[in-house]
Amino acid sequence: MISTQKAAKLSLCLFTLFVASTAVQAGYHHKWTIFPERSGTRVLTSIPQLADVAKKIGGRRVSVVSLLKPKADFHSPKITKSMAKAMNEADVLLRLSPSLDPWVDELAKQCSNQRLRTETGAGDACVEITPSQQVRDLDSLLRDKQTAQTVARVVLATLVRTDPKNESYYRANSDVSCAHSLIRHRLSQARGSRKDCSTR
């Protein structure tokens, strides 16, 4: 014979199971996403340095996610399911260049995002990398002021192309000197203080 207390616990467990089962059948189960559901333009970047600049210029009009964490192996990172999911959710992808981050192309093969604009190619569609600058010297490359200016121009042009109605907002936030500061800060967080670059 089941005691009253045990019967109450059993009844509670069955009720909880029924509610959970009903919710799943009704389509109320939680959907795991990388970007917030209401996030404006969803910008995916290959590295954190690009993400910092995209956040500065995009401000509250964008949601930015970096594929790599600050201390991740840039040359040959481990491709994860969350990376593929982020690429499938993104509206635009910002990267350095196929020669510097070829793993992005490998990741793209796992995705089915037809609307994603991969910002590489000719003109201002990608960050220009000269042949003399080696992959192993990525930090020095990103510390260069001209590189930072190129990054800022690419990010601005990309956001304006993707979301033209907010062009004036993006241009107001596109301080090239601040982009340089943000990149340098990301590369030397341990020993530097961040310059105040508030977003409007």
JSON list of C-alpha atoms in Angstrom, two decimals:
[
{"chain": "A", "resi": 1, "resn": "MET", "atom": "CA", "xyz": [0.00, 0.00, 0.00]},
{"chain": "A", "resi": 2, "resn": "ILE", "atom": "CA", "xyz": [1.40, 3.42, -1.01]},
{"chain": "A", "resi": 3, "resn": "SER", "atom": "CA", "xyz": [1.48, 6.02, 1.74]},
{"chain": "A", "resi": 4, "resn": "THR", "atom": "CA", "xyz": [-0.29, 9.36, 1.29]},
{"chain": "A", "resi": 5, "resn": "GLN", "atom": "CA", "xyz": [3.06, 11.21, 1.15]},
{"chain": "A", "resi": 6, "resn": "LYS", "atom": "CA", "xyz": [4.49, 8.89, -1.52]},
{"chain": "A", "resi": 7, "resn": "ALA", "atom": "CA", "xyz": [1.29, 9.08, -3.52]},
{"chain": "A", "resi": 8, "resn": "ALA", "atom": "CA", "xyz": [1.47, 12.89, -3.45]},
{"chain": "A", "resi": 9, "resn": "LYS", "atom": "CA", "xyz": [5.09, 12.83, -4.70]},
{"chain": "A", "resi": 10, "resn": "LEU", "atom": "CA", "xyz": [4.22, 10.36, -7.44]},
{"chain": "A", "resi": 11, "resn": "SER", "atom": "CA", "xyz": [1.25, 12.48, -8.49]},
{"chain": "A", "resi": 12, "resn": "LEU", "atom": "CA", "xyz": [3.46, 15.59, -8.63]},
{"chain": "A", "resi": 13, "resn": "CYS", "atom": "CA", "xyz": [6.08, 13.82, -10.76]},
{"chain": "A", "resi": 14, "resn": "LEU", "atom": "CA", "xyz": [3.45, 12.57, -13.19]},
{"chain": "A", "resi": 15, "resn": "PHE", "atom": "CA", "xyz": [1.89, 16.05, -13.43]},
{"chain": "A", "resi": 16, "resn": "THR", "atom": "CA", "xyz": [5.29, 17.66, -14.11]},
{"chain": "A", "resi": 17, "resn": "LEU", "atom": "CA", "xyz": [6.05, 15.08, -16.78]},
{"chain": "A", "resi": 18, "resn": "PHE", "atom": "CA", "xyz": [2.65, 15.67, -18.38]},
{"chain": "A", "resi": 19, "resn": "VAL", "atom": "CA", "xyz": [3.13, 19.45, -18.47]},
{"chain": "A", "resi": 20, "resn": "ALA", "atom": "CA", "xyz": [6.61, 19.13, -20.00]},
{"chain": "A", "resi": 21, "resn": "SER", "atom": "CA", "xyz": [5.38, 16.66, -22.60]},
{"chain": "A", "resi": 22, "resn": "THR", "atom": "CA", "xyz": [2.42, 18.86, -23.50]},
{"chain": "A", "resi": 23, "resn": "ALA", "atom": "CA", "xyz": [4.64, 21.92, -23.88]},
{"chain": "A", "resi": 24, "resn": "VAL", "atom": "CA", "xyz": [6.98, 20.12, -26.27]},
{"chain": "A", "resi": 25, "resn": "GLN", "atom": "CA", "xyz": [4.07, 18.80, -28.34]},
{"chain": "A", "resi": 26, "resn": "ALA", "atom": "CA", "xyz": [2.60, 22.31, -28.52]},
{"chain": "A", "resi": 27, "resn": "GLY", "atom": "CA", "xyz": [5.89, 23.75, -29.71]},
{"chain": "A", "resi": 28, "resn": "TYR", "atom": "CA", "xyz": [6.75, 25.66, -26.54]},
{"chain": "A", "resi": 29, "resn": "HIS", "atom": "CA", "xyz": [10.12, 24.02, -26.00]},
{"chain": "A", "resi": 30, "resn": "HIS", "atom": "CA", "xyz": [13.10, 26.36, -25.66]},
{"chain": "A", "resi": 31, "resn": "LYS", "atom": "CA", "xyz": [14.91, 27.14, -28.91]},
{"chain": "A", "resi": 32, "resn": "TRP", "atom": "CA", "xyz": [18.64, 27.52, -28.37]},
{"chain": "A", "resi": 33, "resn": "THR", "atom": "CA", "xyz": [20.05, 30.48, -30.31]},
{"chain": "A", "resi": 34, "resn": "ILE", "atom": "CA", "xyz": [23.40, 32.23, -30.51]},
{"chain": "A", "resi": 35, "resn": "PHE", "atom": "CA", "xyz": [22.02, 35.71, -31.26]},
{"chain": "A", "resi": 36, "resn": "PRO", "atom": "CA", "xyz": [19.17, 37.31, -29.27]},
{"chain": "A", "resi": 37, "resn": "GLU", "atom": "CA", "xyz": [15.81, 36.91, -31.01]},
{"chain": "A", "resi": 38, "resn": "ARG", "atom": "CA", "xyz": [15.37, 40.68, -31.40]},
{"chain": "A", "resi": 39, "resn": "SER", "atom": "CA", "xyz": [18.84, 41.92, -32.12]},
{"chain": "A", "resi": 40, "resn": "GLY", "atom": "CA", "xyz": [18.82, 44.16, -35.19]},
{"chain": "A", "resi": 41, "resn": "THR", "atom": "CA", "xyz": [21.47, 43.24, -37.74]},
{"chain": "A", "resi": 42, "resn": "ARG", "atom": "CA", "xyz": [23.26, 40.09, -36.61]},
{"chain": "A", "resi": 43, "resn": "VAL", "atom": "CA", "xyz": [26.97, 40.50, -37.25]},
{"chain": "A", "resi": 44, "resn": "LEU", "atom": "CA", "xyz": [29.35, 37.55, -37.03]},
{"chain": "A", "resi": 45, "resn": "THR", "atom": "CA", "xyz": [33.11, 38.15, -37.00]},
{"chain": "A", "resi": 46, "resn": "SER", "atom": "CA", "xyz": [36.04, 35.77, -37.30]},
{"chain": "A", "resi": 47, "resn": "ILE", "atom": "CA", "xyz": [38.03, 37.36, -34.46]},
{"chain": "A", "resi": 48, "resn": "PRO", "atom": "CA", "xyz": [37.26, 39.48, -31.35]},
{"chain": "A", "resi": 49, "resn": "GLN", "atom": "CA", "xyz": [39.13, 42.52, -32.70]},
{"chain": "A", "resi": 50, "resn": "LEU", "atom": "CA", "xyz": [36.67, 42.84, -35.57]},
{"chain": "A", "resi": 51, "resn": "ALA", "atom": "CA", "xyz": [33.79, 42.29, -33.15]},
{"chain": "A", "resi": 52, "resn": "ASP", "atom": "CA", "xyz": [34.92, 45.21, -30.98]},
{"chain": "A", "resi": 53, "resn": "VAL", "atom": "CA", "xyz": [34.92, 47.60, -33.94]},
{"chain": "A", "resi": 54, "resn": "ALA", "atom": "CA", "xyz": [31.56, 46.28, -35.19]},
{"chain": "A", "resi": 55, "resn": "LYS", "atom": "CA", "xyz": [30.03, 46.86, -31.75]},
{"chain": "A", "resi": 56, "resn": "LYS", "atom": "CA", "xyz": [31.41, 50.41, -31.65]},
{"chain": "A", "resi": 57, "resn": "ILE", "atom": "CA", "xyz": [30.11, 51.39, -35.08]},
{"chain": "A", "resi": 58, "resn": "GLY", "atom": "CA", "xyz": [26.89, 49.35, -34.98]},
{"chain": "A", "resi": 59, "resn": "GLY", "atom": "CA", "xyz": [25.92, 50.32, -31.44]},
{"chain": "A", "resi": 60, "resn": "ARG", "atom": "CA", "xyz": [22.38, 49.41, -30.45]},
{"chain": "A", "resi": 61, "resn": "ARG", "atom": "CA", "xyz": [21.44, 48.65, -34.05]},
{"chain": "A", "resi": 62, "resn": "VAL", "atom": "CA", "xyz": [23.44, 45.42, -34.14]},
{"chain": "A", "resi": 63, "resn": "SER", "atom": "CA", "xyz": [24.16, 42.25, -32.22]},
{"chain": "A", "resi": 64, "resn": "VAL", "atom": "CA", "xyz": [27.74, 41.05, -32.59]},
{"chain": "A", "resi": 65, "resn": "VAL", "atom": "CA", "xyz": [29.24, 37.61, -31.98]},
{"chain": "A", "resi": 66, "resn": "SER", "atom": "CA", "xyz": [32.85, 36.56, -32.56]},
{"chain": "A", "resi": 67, "resn": "LEU", "atom": "CA", "xyz": [33.53, 33.02, -33.76]},
{"chain": "A", "resi": 68, "resn": "LEU", "atom": "CA", "xyz": [36.77, 32.92, -31.79]},
{"chain": "A", "resi": 69, "resn": "LYS", "atom": "CA", "xyz": [37.34, 33.74, -28.15]},
{"chain": "A", "resi": 70, "resn": "PRO", "atom": "CA", "xyz": [40.21, 36.12, -27.21]},
{"chain": "A", "resi": 71, "resn": "LYS", "atom": "CA", "xyz": [42.67, 33.33, -26.38]},
{"chain": "A", "resi": 72, "resn": "ALA", "atom": "CA", "xyz": [41.65, 30.86, -29.08]},
{"chain": "A", "resi": 73, "resn": "ASP", "atom": "CA", "xyz": [44.09, 29.47, -31.65]},
{"chain": "A", "resi": 74, "resn": "PHE", "atom": "CA", "xyz": [43.64, 31.79, -34.63]},
{"chain": "A", "resi": 75, "resn": "HIS", "atom": "CA", "xyz": [45.54, 29.63, -37.11]},
{"chain": "A", "resi": 76, "resn": "SER", "atom": "CA", "xyz": [43.67, 26.35, -36.73]},
{"chain": "A", "resi": 77, "resn": "PRO", "atom": "CA", "xyz": [40.76, 26.64, -34.28]},
{"chain": "A", "resi": 78, "resn": "LYS", "atom": "CA", "xyz": [38.50, 23.74, -33.48]},
{"chain": "A", "resi": 79, "resn": "ILE", "atom": "CA", "xyz": [35.28, 24.04, -35.46]},
{"chain": "A", "resi": 80, "resn": "THR", "atom": "CA", "xyz": [32.26, 23.58, -33.17]},
{"chain": "A", "resi": 81, "resn": "LYS", "atom": "CA", "xyz": [28.52, 23.16, -33.60]},
{"chain": "A", "resi": 82, "resn": "SER", "atom": "CA", "xyz": [27.94, 26.54, -31.96]},
{"chain": "A", "resi": 83, "resn": "MET", "atom": "CA", "xyz": [30.14, 28.17, -34.63]},
{"chain": "A", "resi": 84, "resn": "ALA", "atom": "CA", "xyz": [28.07, 26.60, -37.40]},
{"chain": "A", "resi": 85, "resn": "LYS", "atom": "CA", "xyz": [24.87, 27.65, -35.67]},
{"chain": "A", "resi": 86, "resn": "ALA", "atom": "CA", "xyz": [26.10, 31.23, -35.33]},
{"chain": "A", "resi": 87, "resn": "MET", "atom": "CA", "xyz": [26.91, 31.33, -39.04]},
{"chain": "A", "resi": 88, "resn": "ASN", "atom": "CA", "xyz": [23.46, 30.02, -39.91]},
{"chain": "A", "resi": 89, "resn": "GLU", "atom": "CA", "xyz": [21.83, 32.76, -37.80]},
{"chain": "A", "resi": 90, "resn": "ALA", "atom": "CA", "xyz": [24.01, 35.69, -38.91]},
{"chain": "A", "resi": 91, "resn": "ASP", "atom": "CA", "xyz": [23.02, 38.40, -41.38]},
{"chain": "A", "resi": 92, "resn": "VAL", "atom": "CA", "xyz": [26.59, 39.35, -42.25]},
{"chain": "A", "resi": 93, "resn": "LEU", "atom": "CA", "xyz": [30.05, 37.89, -41.70]},
{"chain": "A", "resi": 94, "resn": "LEU", "atom": "CA", "xyz": [33.17, 40.03, -41.22]},
{"chain": "A", "resi": 95, "resn": "ARG", "atom": "CA", "xyz": [36.55, 38.36, -41.58]},
{"chain": "A", "resi": 96, "resn": "LEU", "atom": "CA", "xyz": [40.12, 39.33, -42.41]},
{"chain": "A", "resi": 97, "resn": "SER", "atom": "CA", "xyz": [40.84, 37.46, -45.64]},
{"chain": "A", "resi": 98, "resn": "PRO", "atom": "CA", "xyz": [40.81, 33.88, -46.98]},
{"chain": "A", "resi": 99, "resn": "SER", "atom": "CA", "xyz": [44.60, 33.77, -46.68]},
{"chain": "A", "resi": 100, "resn": "LEU", "atom": "CA", "xyz": [44.50, 34.61, -42.97]},
{"chain": "A", "resi": 101, "resn": "ASP", "atom": "CA", "xyz": [41.39, 32.76, -41.81]},
{"chain": "A", "resi": 102, "resn": "PRO", "atom": "CA", "xyz": [40.85, 29.87, -44.27]},
{"chain": "A", "resi": 103, "resn": "TRP", "atom": "CA", "xyz": [39.06, 27.93, -41.53]},
{"chain": "A", "resi": 104, "resn": "VAL", "atom": "CA", "xyz": [36.08, 30.26, -42.07]},
{"chain": "A", "resi": 105, "resn": "ASP", "atom": "CA", "xyz": [35.62, 28.73, -45.52]},
{"chain": "A", "resi": 106, "resn": "GLU", "atom": "CA", "xyz": [35.65, 25.24, -44.00]},
{"chain": "A", "resi": 107, "resn": "LEU", "atom": "CA", "xyz": [33.02, 26.34, -41.52]},
{"chain": "A", "resi": 108, "resn": "ALA", "atom": "CA", "xyz": [30.89, 27.86, -44.28]},
{"chain": "A", "resi": 109, "resn": "LYS", "atom": "CA", "xyz": [30.69, 24.45, -45.98]},
{"chain": "A", "resi": 110, "resn": "GLN", "atom": "CA", "xyz": [28.74, 23.18, -42.96]},
{"chain": "A", "resi": 111, "resn": "CYS", "atom": "CA", "xyz": [26.16, 25.97, -43.17]},
{"chain": "A", "resi": 112, "resn": "SER", "atom": "CA", "xyz": [23.07, 26.60, -45.25]},
{"chain": "A", "resi": 113, "resn": "ASN", "atom": "CA", "xyz": [22.66, 30.33, -44.69]},
{"chain": "A", "resi": 114, "resn": "GLN", "atom": "CA", "xyz": [21.77, 31.75, -48.10]},
{"chain": "A", "resi": 115, "resn": "ARG", "atom": "CA", "xyz": [21.40, 35.37, -46.96]},
{"chain": "A", "resi": 116, "resn": "LEU", "atom": "CA", "xyz": [24.83, 35.57, -45.36]},
{"chain": "A", "resi": 117, "resn": "ARG", "atom": "CA", "xyz": [27.18, 38.05, -47.00]},
{"chain": "A", "resi": 118, "resn": "THR", "atom": "CA", "xyz": [30.76, 36.87, -46.69]},
{"chain": "A", "resi": 119, "resn": "GLU", "atom": "CA", "xyz": [32.78, 40.07, -46.71]},
{"chain": "A", "resi": 120, "resn": "THR", "atom": "CA", "xyz": [35.82, 39.02, -48.72]},
{"chain": "A", "resi": 121, "resn": "GLY", "atom": "CA", "xyz": [36.98, 39.84, -52.21]},
{"chain": "A", "resi": 122, "resn": "ALA", "atom": "CA", "xyz": [38.00, 42.94, -54.14]},
{"chain": "A", "resi": 123, "resn": "GLY", "atom": "CA", "xyz": [37.82, 46.61, -53.21]},
{"chain": "A", "resi": 124, "resn": "ASP", "atom": "CA", "xyz": [36.65, 47.58, -49.73]},
{"chain": "A", "resi": 125, "resn": "ALA", "atom": "CA", "xyz": [34.84, 44.28, -49.20]},
{"chain": "A", "resi": 126, "resn": "CYS", "atom": "CA", "xyz": [37.68, 42.82, -47.15]},
{"chain": "A", "resi": 127, "resn": "VAL", "atom": "CA", "xyz": [40.59, 43.91, -45.01]},
{"chain": "A", "resi": 128, "resn": "GLU", "atom": "CA", "xyz": [43.56, 44.31, -47.35]},
{"chain": "A", "resi": 129, "resn": "ILE", "atom": "CA", "xyz": [46.58, 42.22, -46.31]},
{"chain": "A", "resi": 130, "resn": "THR", "atom": "CA", "xyz": [49.90, 42.84, -48.07]},
{"chain": "A", "resi": 131, "resn": "PRO", "atom": "CA", "xyz": [52.00, 39.76, -49.03]},
{"chain": "A", "resi": 132, "resn": "SER", "atom": "CA", "xyz": [54.89, 40.93, -46.83]},
{"chain": "A", "resi": 133, "resn": "GLN", "atom": "CA", "xyz": [52.79, 40.69, -43.67]},
{"chain": "A", "resi": 134, "resn": "GLN", "atom": "CA", "xyz": [52.90, 37.16, -42.35]},
{"chain": "A", "resi": 135, "resn": "VAL", "atom": "CA", "xyz": [50.11, 35.23, -40.65]},
{"chain": "A", "resi": 136, "resn": "ARG", "atom": "CA", "xyz": [52.33, 34.55, -37.64]},
{"chain": "A", "resi": 137, "resn": "ASP", "atom": "CA", "xyz": [52.61, 38.30, -37.12]},
{"chain": "A", "resi": 138, "resn": "LEU", "atom": "CA", "xyz": [48.87, 38.89, -36.85]},
{"chain": "A", "resi": 139, "resn": "ASP", "atom": "CA", "xyz": [49.14, 40.97, -33.67]},
{"chain": "A", "resi": 140, "resn": "SER", "atom": "CA", "xyz": [51.58, 43.41, -35.26]},
{"chain": "A", "resi": 141, "resn": "LEU", "atom": "CA", "xyz": [49.37, 43.61, -38.32]},
{"chain": "A", "resi": 142, "resn": "LEU", "atom": "CA", "xyz": [46.30, 44.50, -36.26]},
{"chain": "A", "resi": 143, "resn": "ARG", "atom": "CA", "xyz": [48.22, 47.04, -34.18]},
{"chain": "A", "resi": 144, "resn": "ASP", "atom": "CA", "xyz": [49.06, 48.96, -37.35]},
{"chain": "A", "resi": 145, "resn": "LYS", "atom": "CA", "xyz": [47.02, 52.16, -37.63]},
{"chain": "A", "resi": 146, "resn": "GLN", "atom": "CA", "xyz": [46.43, 51.76, -41.37]},
{"chain": "A", "resi": 147, "resn": "THR", "atom": "CA", "xyz": [45.02, 48.28, -40.78]},
{"chain": "A", "resi": 148, "resn": "ALA", "atom": "CA", "xyz": [42.69, 49.68, -38.11]},
{"chain": "A", "resi": 149, "resn": "GLN", "atom": "CA", "xyz": [41.52, 52.34, -40.56]},
{"chain": "A", "resi": 150, "resn": "THR", "atom": "CA", "xyz": [40.81, 49.67, -43.16]},
{"chain": "A", "resi": 151, "resn": "VAL", "atom": "CA", "xyz": [38.90, 47.60, -40.61]},
{"chain": "A", "resi": 152, "resn": "ALA", "atom": "CA", "xyz": [36.77, 50.62, -39.65]},
{"chain": "A", "resi": 153, "resn": "ARG", "atom": "CA", "xyz": [36.02, 51.43, -43.31]},
{"chain": "A", "resi": 154, "resn": "VAL", "atom": "CA", "xyz": [35.06, 47.83, -44.07]},
{"chain": "A", "resi": 155, "resn": "VAL", "atom": "CA", "xyz": [32.79, 47.54, -41.03]},
{"chain": "A", "resi": 156, "resn": "LEU", "atom": "CA", "xyz": [31.09, 50.86, -41.82]},
{"chain": "A", "resi": 157, "resn": "ALA", "atom": "CA", "xyz": [30.60, 50.02, -45.50]},
{"chain": "A", "resi": 158, "resn": "THR", "atom": "CA", "xyz": [29.24, 46.59, -44.62]},
{"chain": "A", "resi": 159, "resn": "LEU", "atom": "CA", "xyz": [26.70, 47.88, -42.11]},
{"chain": "A", "resi": 160, "resn": "VAL", "atom": "CA", "xyz": [25.54, 50.66, -44.45]},
{"chain": "A", "resi": 161, "resn": "ARG", "atom": "CA", "xyz": [25.07, 48.14, -47.28]},
{"chain": "A", "resi": 162, "resn": "THR", "atom": "CA", "xyz": [23.20, 45.75, -45.02]},
{"chain": "A", "resi": 163, "resn": "ASP", "atom": "CA", "xyz": [21.09, 48.36, -43.21]},
{"chain": "A", "resi": 164, "resn": "PRO", "atom": "CA", "xyz": [21.04, 51.55, -45.33]},
{"chain": "A", "resi": 165, "resn": "LYS", "atom": "CA", "xyz": [18.26, 53.26, -43.38]},
{"chain": "A", "resi": 166, "resn": "ASN", "atom": "CA", "xyz": [20.62, 53.66, -40.40]},
{"chain": "A", "resi": 167, "resn": "GLU", "atom": "CA", "xyz": [23.57, 54.97, -42.41]},
{"chain": "A", "resi": 168, "resn": "SER", "atom": "CA", "xyz": [23.78, 58.29, -40.55]},
{"chain": "A", "resi": 169, "resn": "TYR", "atom": "CA", "xyz": [23.81, 56.48, -37.20]},
{"chain": "A", "resi": 170, "resn": "TYR", "atom": "CA", "xyz": [26.67, 54.21, -38.27]},
{"chain": "A", "resi": 171, "resn": "ARG", "atom": "CA", "xyz": [28.69, 57.08, -39.72]},
{"chain": "A", "resi": 172, "resn": "ALA", "atom": "CA", "xyz": [28.32, 59.03, -36.47]},
{"chain": "A", "resi": 173, "resn": "ASN", "atom": "CA", "xyz": [29.90, 56.09, -34.63]},
{"chain": "A", "resi": 174, "resn": "SER", "atom": "CA", "xyz": [32.71, 55.41, -37.11]},
{"chain": "A", "resi": 175, "resn": "ASP", "atom": "CA", "xyz": [35.65, 57.06, -35.35]},
{"chain": "A", "resi": 176, "resn": "VAL", "atom": "CA", "xyz": [38.76, 55.57, -36.99]},
{"chain": "A", "resi": 177, "resn": "SER", "atom": "CA", "xyz": [41.09, 56.60, -34.16]},
{"chain": "A", "resi": 178, "resn": "CYS", "atom": "CA", "xyz": [38.79, 54.89, -31.69]},
{"chain": "A", "resi": 179, "resn": "ALA", "atom": "CA", "xyz": [38.78, 51.73, -33.82]},
{"chain": "A", "resi": 180, "resn": "HIS", "atom": "CA", "xyz": [42.57, 51.70, -33.57]},
{"chain": "A", "resi": 181, "resn": "SER", "atom": "CA", "xyz": [42.34, 52.11, -29.81]},
{"chain": "A", "resi": 182, "resn": "LEU", "atom": "CA", "xyz": [39.79, 49.30, -29.48]},
{"chain": "A", "resi": 183, "resn": "ILE", "atom": "CA", "xyz": [41.96, 46.88, -31.46]},
{"chain": "A", "resi": 184, "resn": "ARG", "atom": "CA", "xyz": [45.09, 47.74, -29.49]},
{"chain": "A", "resi": 185, "resn": "HIS", "atom": "CA", "xyz": [43.18, 47.34, -26.25]},
{"chain": "A", "resi": 186, "resn": "ARG", "atom": "CA", "xyz": [41.96, 43.90, -27.24]},
{"chain": "A", "resi": 187, "resn": "LEU", "atom": "CA", "xyz": [45.53, 42.85, -28.02]},
{"chain": "A", "resi": 188, "resn": "SER", "atom": "CA", "xyz": [46.94, 44.16, -24.75]},
{"chain": "A", "resi": 189, "resn": "GLN", "atom": "CA", "xyz": [44.14, 43.97, -22.17]},
{"chain": "A", "resi": 190, "resn": "ALA", "atom": "CA", "xyz": [46.45, 42.67, -19.49]},
{"chain": "A", "resi": 191, "resn": "ARG", "atom": "CA", "xyz": [48.56, 45.82, -19.33]},
{"chain": "A", "resi": 192, "resn": "GLY", "atom": "CA", "xyz": [46.46, 48.62, -20.83]},
{"chain": "A", "resi": 193, "resn": "SER", "atom": "CA", "xyz": [43.40, 50.60, -19.91]},
{"chain": "A", "resi": 194, "resn": "ARG", "atom": "CA", "xyz": [40.57, 51.05, -22.35]},
{"chain": "A", "resi": 195, "resn": "LYS", "atom": "CA", "xyz": [40.10, 54.42, -24.02]},
{"chain": "A", "resi": 196, "resn": "ASP", "atom": "CA", "xyz": [36.61, 55.83, -23.58]},
{"chain": "A", "resi": 197, "resn": "CYS", "atom": "CA", "xyz": [34.86, 55.40, -26.93]},
{"chain": "A", "resi": 198, "resn": "SER", "atom": "CA", "xyz": [31.19, 55.72, -26.10]},
{"chain": "A", "resi": 199, "resn": "THR", "atom": "CA", "xyz": [28.58, 54.76, -28.68]},
{"chain": "A", "resi": 200, "resn": "ARG", "atom": "CA", "xyz": [25.88, 57.28, -29.45]}
]
